[in-house]
XYZ file of C-alpha atoms in Angstrom:
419
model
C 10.725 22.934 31.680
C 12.774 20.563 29.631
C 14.479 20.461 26.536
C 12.057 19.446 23.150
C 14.639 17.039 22.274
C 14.936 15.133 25.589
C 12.572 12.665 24.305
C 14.711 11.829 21.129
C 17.844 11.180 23.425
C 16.264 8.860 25.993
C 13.553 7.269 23.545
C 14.343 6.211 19.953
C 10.968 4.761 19.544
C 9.555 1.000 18.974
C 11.589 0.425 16.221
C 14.300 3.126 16.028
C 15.764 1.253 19.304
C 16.712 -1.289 16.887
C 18.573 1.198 14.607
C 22.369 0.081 15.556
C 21.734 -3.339 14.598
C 19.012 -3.216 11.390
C 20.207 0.017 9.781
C 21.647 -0.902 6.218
C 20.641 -4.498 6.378
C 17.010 -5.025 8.066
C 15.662 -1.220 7.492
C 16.998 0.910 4.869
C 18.683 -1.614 2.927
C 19.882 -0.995 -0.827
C 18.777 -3.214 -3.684
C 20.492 -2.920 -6.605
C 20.669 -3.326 -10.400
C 17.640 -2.868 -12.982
C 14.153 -3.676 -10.793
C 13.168 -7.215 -11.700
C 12.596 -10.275 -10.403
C 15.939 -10.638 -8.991
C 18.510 -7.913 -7.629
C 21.703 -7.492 -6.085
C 21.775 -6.794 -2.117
C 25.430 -6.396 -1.052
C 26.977 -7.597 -3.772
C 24.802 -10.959 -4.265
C 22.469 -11.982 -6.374
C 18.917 -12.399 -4.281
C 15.712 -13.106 -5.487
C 13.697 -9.933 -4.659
C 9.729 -10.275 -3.385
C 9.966 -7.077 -1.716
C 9.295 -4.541 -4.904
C 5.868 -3.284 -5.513
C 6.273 -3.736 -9.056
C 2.999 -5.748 -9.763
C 2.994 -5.826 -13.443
C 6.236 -5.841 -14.427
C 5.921 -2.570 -16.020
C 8.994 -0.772 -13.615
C 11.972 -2.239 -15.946
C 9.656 -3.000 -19.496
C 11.646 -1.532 -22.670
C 8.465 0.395 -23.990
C 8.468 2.123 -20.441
C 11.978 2.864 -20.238
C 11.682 4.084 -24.059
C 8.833 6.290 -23.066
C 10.427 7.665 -19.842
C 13.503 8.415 -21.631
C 11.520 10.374 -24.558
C 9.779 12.422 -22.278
C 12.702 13.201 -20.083
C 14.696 14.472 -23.055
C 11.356 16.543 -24.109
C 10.068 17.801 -20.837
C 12.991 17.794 -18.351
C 12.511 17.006 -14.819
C 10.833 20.676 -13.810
C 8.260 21.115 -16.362
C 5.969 22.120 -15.331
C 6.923 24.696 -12.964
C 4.055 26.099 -9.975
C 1.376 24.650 -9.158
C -1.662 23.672 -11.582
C -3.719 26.570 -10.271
C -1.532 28.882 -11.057
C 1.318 27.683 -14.159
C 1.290 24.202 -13.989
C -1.807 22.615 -15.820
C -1.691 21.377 -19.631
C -3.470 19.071 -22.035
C -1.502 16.103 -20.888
C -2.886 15.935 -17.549
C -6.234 16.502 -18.492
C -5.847 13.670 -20.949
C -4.440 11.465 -18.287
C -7.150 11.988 -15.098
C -10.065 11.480 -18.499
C -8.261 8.219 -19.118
C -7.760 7.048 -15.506
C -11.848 8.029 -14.935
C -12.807 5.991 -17.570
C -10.602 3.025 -16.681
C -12.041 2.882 -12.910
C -15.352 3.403 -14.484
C -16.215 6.984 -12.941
C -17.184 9.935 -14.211
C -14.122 11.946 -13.222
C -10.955 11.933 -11.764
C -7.971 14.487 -9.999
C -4.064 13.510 -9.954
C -2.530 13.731 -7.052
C 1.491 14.366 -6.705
C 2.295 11.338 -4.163
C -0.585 8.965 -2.747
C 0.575 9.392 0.916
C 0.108 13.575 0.662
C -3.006 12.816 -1.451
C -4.881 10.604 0.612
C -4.000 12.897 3.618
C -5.357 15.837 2.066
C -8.495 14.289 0.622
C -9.827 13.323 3.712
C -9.021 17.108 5.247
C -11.056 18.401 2.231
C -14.214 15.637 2.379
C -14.979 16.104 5.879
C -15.695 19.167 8.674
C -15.657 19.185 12.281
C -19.288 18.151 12.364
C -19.057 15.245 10.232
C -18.210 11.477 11.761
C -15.457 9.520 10.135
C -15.850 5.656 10.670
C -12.328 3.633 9.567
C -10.919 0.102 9.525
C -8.680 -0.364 12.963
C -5.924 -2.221 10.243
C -6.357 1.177 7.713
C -2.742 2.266 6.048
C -0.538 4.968 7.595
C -2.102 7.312 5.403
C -5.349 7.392 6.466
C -4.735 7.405 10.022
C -2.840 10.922 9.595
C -5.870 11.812 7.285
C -8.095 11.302 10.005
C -5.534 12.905 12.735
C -6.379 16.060 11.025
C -10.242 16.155 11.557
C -11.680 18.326 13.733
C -14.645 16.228 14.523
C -15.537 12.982 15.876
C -13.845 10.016 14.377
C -14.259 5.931 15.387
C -12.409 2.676 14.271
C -14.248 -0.515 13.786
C -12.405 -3.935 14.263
C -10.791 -5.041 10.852
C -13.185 -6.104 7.856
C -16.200 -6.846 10.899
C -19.919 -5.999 9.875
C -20.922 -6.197 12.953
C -18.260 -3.854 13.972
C -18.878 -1.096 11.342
C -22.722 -1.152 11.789
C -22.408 -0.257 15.283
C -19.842 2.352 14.695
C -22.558 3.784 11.867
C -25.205 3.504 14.333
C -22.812 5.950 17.124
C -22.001 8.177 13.744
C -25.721 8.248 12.886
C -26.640 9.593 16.234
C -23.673 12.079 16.570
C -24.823 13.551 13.029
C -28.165 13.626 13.899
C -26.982 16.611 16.581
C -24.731 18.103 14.979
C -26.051 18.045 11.013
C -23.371 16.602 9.871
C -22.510 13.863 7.789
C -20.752 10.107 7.671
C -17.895 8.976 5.386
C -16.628 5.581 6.072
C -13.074 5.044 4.797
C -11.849 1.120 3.942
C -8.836 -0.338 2.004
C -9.656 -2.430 -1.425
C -6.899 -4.247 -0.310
C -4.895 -4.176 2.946
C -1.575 -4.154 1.997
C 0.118 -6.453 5.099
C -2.584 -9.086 5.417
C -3.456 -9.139 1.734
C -7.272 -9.333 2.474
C -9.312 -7.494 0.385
C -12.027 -4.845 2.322
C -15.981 -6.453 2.500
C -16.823 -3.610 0.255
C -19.660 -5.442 -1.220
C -21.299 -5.661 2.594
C -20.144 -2.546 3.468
C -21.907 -1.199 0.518
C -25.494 -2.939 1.525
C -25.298 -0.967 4.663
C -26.038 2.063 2.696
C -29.964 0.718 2.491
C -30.327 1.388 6.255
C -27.511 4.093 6.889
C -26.642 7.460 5.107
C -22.776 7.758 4.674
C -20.442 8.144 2.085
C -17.428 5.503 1.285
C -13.966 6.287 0.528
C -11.994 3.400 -0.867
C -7.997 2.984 -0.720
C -7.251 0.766 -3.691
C -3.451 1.299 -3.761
C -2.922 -2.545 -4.199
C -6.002 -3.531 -5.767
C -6.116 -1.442 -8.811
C -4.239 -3.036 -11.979
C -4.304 -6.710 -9.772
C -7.890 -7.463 -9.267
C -11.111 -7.074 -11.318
C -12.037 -8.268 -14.893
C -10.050 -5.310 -16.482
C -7.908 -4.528 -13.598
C -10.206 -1.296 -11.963
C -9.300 -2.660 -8.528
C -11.518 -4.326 -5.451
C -14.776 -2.882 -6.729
C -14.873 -3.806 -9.658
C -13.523 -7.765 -8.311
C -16.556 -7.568 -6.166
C -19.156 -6.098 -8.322
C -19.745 -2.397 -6.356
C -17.708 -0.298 -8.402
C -20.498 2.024 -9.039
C -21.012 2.489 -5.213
C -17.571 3.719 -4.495
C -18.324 7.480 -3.956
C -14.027 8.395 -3.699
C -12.227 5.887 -5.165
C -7.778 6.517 -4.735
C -5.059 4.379 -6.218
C -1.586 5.201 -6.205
C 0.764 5.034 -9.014
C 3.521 3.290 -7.116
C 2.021 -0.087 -7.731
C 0.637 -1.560 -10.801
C 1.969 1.571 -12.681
C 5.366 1.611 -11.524
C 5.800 5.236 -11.364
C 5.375 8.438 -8.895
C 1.730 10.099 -8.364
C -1.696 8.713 -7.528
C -5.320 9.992 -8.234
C -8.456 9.991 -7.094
C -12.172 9.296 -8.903
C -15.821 9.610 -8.365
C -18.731 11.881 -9.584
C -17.459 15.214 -11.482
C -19.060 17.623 -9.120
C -17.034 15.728 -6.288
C -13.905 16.051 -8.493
C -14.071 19.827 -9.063
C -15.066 20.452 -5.310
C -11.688 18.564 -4.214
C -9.282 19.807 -6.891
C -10.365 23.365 -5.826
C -9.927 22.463 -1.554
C -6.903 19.656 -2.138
C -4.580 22.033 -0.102
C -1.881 19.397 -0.765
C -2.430 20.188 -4.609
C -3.041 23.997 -4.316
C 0.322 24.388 -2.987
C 2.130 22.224 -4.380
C 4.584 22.114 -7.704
C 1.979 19.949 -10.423
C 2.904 16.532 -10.982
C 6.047 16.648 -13.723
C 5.579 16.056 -17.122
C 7.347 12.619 -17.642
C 5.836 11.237 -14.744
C 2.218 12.051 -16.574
C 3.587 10.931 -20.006
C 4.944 7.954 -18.168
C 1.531 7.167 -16.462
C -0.265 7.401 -19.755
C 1.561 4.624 -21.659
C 1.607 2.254 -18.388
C -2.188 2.917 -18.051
C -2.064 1.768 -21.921
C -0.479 -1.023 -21.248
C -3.012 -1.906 -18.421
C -6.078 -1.793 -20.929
C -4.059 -3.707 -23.503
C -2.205 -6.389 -22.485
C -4.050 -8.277 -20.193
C -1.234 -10.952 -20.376
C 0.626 -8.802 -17.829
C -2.153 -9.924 -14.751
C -2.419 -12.904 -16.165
C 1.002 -13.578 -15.634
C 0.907 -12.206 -12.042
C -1.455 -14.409 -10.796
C -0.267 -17.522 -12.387
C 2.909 -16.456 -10.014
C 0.413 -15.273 -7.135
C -1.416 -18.630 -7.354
C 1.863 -20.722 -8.032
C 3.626 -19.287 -4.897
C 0.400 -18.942 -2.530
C -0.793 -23.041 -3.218
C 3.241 -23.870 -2.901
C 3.211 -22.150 0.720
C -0.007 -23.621 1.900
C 0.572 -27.261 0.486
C 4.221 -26.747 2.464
C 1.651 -26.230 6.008
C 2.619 -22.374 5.502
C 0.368 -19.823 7.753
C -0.480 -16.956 4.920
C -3.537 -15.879 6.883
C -6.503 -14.957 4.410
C -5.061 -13.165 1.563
C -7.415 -12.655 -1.132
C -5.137 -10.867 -3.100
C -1.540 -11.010 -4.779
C -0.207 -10.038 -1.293
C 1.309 -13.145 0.425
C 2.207 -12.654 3.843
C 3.670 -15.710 6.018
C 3.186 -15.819 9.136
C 5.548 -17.207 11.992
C 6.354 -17.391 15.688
C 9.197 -15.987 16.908
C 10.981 -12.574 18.990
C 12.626 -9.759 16.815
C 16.187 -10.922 17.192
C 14.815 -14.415 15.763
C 13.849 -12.483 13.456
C 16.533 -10.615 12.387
C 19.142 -13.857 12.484
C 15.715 -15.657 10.359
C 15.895 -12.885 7.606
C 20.060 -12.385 7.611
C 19.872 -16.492 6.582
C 17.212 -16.122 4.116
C 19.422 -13.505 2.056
C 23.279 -14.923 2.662
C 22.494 -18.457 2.469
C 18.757 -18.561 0.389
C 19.693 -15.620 -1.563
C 15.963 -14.771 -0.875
C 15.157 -11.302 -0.190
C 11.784 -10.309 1.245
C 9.982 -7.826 3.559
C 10.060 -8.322 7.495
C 7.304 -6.901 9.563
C 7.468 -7.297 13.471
C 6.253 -5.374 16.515
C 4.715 -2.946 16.440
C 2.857 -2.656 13.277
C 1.511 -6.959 14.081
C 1.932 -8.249 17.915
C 4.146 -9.380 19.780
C 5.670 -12.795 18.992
C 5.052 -12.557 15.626
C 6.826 -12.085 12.489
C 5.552 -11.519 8.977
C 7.393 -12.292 6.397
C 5.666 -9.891 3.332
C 5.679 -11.195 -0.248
C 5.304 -9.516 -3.378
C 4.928 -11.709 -6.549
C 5.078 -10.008 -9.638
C 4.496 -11.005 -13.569
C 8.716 -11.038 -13.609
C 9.127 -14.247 -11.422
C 9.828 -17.172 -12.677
C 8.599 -20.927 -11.421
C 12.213 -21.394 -10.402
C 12.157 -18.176 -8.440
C 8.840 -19.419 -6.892
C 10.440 -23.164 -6.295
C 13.813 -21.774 -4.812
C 12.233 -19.986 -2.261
C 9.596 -22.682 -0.915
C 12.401 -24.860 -0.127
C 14.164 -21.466 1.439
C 11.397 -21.121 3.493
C 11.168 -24.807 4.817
C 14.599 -24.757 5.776
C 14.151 -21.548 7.679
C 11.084 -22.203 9.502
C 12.902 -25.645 10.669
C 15.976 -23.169 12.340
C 13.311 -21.044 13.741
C 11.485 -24.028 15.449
C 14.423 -25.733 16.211
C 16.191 -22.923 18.215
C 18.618 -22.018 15.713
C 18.010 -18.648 15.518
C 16.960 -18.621 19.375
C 20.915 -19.109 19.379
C 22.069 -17.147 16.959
C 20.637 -14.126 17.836
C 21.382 -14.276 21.374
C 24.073 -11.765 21.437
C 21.688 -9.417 19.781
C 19.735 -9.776 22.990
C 22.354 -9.286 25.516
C 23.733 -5.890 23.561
C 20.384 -4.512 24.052
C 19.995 -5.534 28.226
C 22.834 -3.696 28.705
């Protein structure tokens, strides 16, 4: 028999293996200074595109000034237990009646962190007789939500009809034996390719198939729609959306997340939520905090408008500069390049001491081999010049990648890890 841990010592994993030289710089690096448009990494000034911060709303006086209030009233603990048992009030009531509304459903149930939530909601929605039927290119989140079912569970091939109506068609006739039930789970928006999910087609299925769909809208609610209520609302099926989850860690700027849909749904989950039974409610400031950022939402619309005159400014720059940003439909702007991981890493260590551009780098294994994906974030706190400065970053990089630069550079990278 061997030791549990043998596996740790001769296998740090896919991307662990790179630990001794990313740690601190590539993963786990520390930004600095108020969140904004741009940050200090290291002591210098970059321009940041790697903060979730959609609306602005993370560093806004009338947030801090709220925060701060409720701080000084509540504390960091209040309240203490769990909402079942000590840790329910007004506030929180007022806050999932505000969110419902906003998303246009009848109800809606907070949720402490969006990760734990999401898990948990799909362990409470389904049993081992039910099907689940997900997108292949669905966040971390739901995968472990689905890791939990008991039952049968199948991926289709990202945002393809054809690929989710045969999967239905397998669910329908697994259900049929074992009287269960169907809930397809899809992203409003998928957070690395910035495509938003074909919800609206997805939705038409439901005329020749019986399931239930569960939407992840982390990046599309407060960003897309008329009034900001996310994806379904941008593509005119709001209604249909039986489970509808955002996160807070977006367009709100905060901690928590919640989910919506029909009231009977709500009050079936909030009583089976395991995640929520036994866990410490979601602190006071962090409500009080949601409320006036959910205010701000409704009211000044000038926030998304600002955002997407960035989003649009930044995603026509990199196209019109022969830029590969895939099919975004949303404010998520990946670029897309050739090139190995220690390319990479010599690509990205340019971009931020010489650019003074900081921005997300994705590489095997979460997009294949050969690739890198550069991940921007434009928010309503850049600026045109932030937007300009980094298009002629990029072009200059992308020239060193092609030209072997990098190749070069991060050759010793390569040798340290042959030996």
């Amino acid at each position: 028999m061997r030791d549990l841990f043998d596996k740790i010592y001769k296998d740090k994993g896919p991307l662990g293996k790179w630990a001794q030289q990313a740690e601190g710089y590539f993963v786990f690096p520390k930004l600095e200074g108020p969140i904004s448009n741009r940050m200090k990494f290291r002591g210098k000034e970059v321009i940041t595109w790697s903060i979730n911060d959609y609306l602005g709303l993370a560093n806004h006086p009338e947030v801090r000034k709220v925060d701060a209030e409720a701080a000084a009233e509540y504390g960091s603990a209040y309240p203490m237990g769990a909402r079942m048992m000590s840790g329910h009030t007004d506030l929180h009531e007022k806050l999932q009646d505000e969110l419902a509304s906003f998303v246009n459903k009848e109800a809606s149930y907070l949720l402490n962190f969006g990760y734990q939530g999401m898990v948990s909601t799909i362990d409470a929605l389904v049993s081992k007789q039910d099907v689940i039927v997900y997108d292949v290119d669905a966040h971390a989140c739901i995968i472990d939500g689905v890791r939990l079912h008991l039952g049968q569970r199948f991926t289709y091939m990202h945002n393809d009809m054809d690929s989710i109506e045969k999967n239905l068609q397998r669910a329908t006739k697994i259900c049929e034996q074992t009287g269960g039930g169907i809930l397809l789970i899809s992203e409003g928006v998928f957070g690395m390719r910035g495509e938003q999910g074909r919800l609206k087609e997805i939705v038409e299925l439901k005329k020749k198939y019986n399931f239930r769909l569960f939407v992840d809208d982390a990046h599309g609610f407060g960003t897309l729609g008329a009034t900001g209520a996310g994806a379904g609302e941008e593509q005119g099926v709001q209604d249909d959306i039986d489970v509808y989850f955002a996160t807070f860690a977006k367009s709100l700027a905060s901690t928590g997340a919640f989910i919506a849909g029909d009231k009977e749904i709500m009050d079936y989950l909030k009583y089976n939520l395991r995640s929520q039974m036994f866990a410490k409610s979601l602190q006071m400031q962090l409500v009080v905090g949601a409320l006036k950022r959910l205010d701000m939402l409704r009211t000044m619309p000038e926030l998304k408008a600002k955002l997407w005159e960035n989003v649009n400014a930044l995603q026509s720059g990199l196209k019109e500069n022969g830029f590969d940003i895939g099919t975004t439909q949303s404010c998520v702007t990946p670029v897309y390049l050739k090139g190995s991981i220690p390319e990479a890493m010599a690509l990205v260590r340019d971009l931020r001491e010489n650019h003074g551009v900081f921005c997300s780098i994705v590489v095997y294994p979460v997009i294949p081999k050969g690739l890198i994906l550069l991940r921007m974030i434009p928010t309503a706190t850049h600026t045109l010049e932030d937007i300009e400065l980094t298009l002629t970053a990029f072009s200059v990089i992308r020239e060193r990648l092609e030209n072997g630069t990098y190749k070069r550079l991060s050759a010793a990278v390569t040798a340290s890890l042959e030996e």
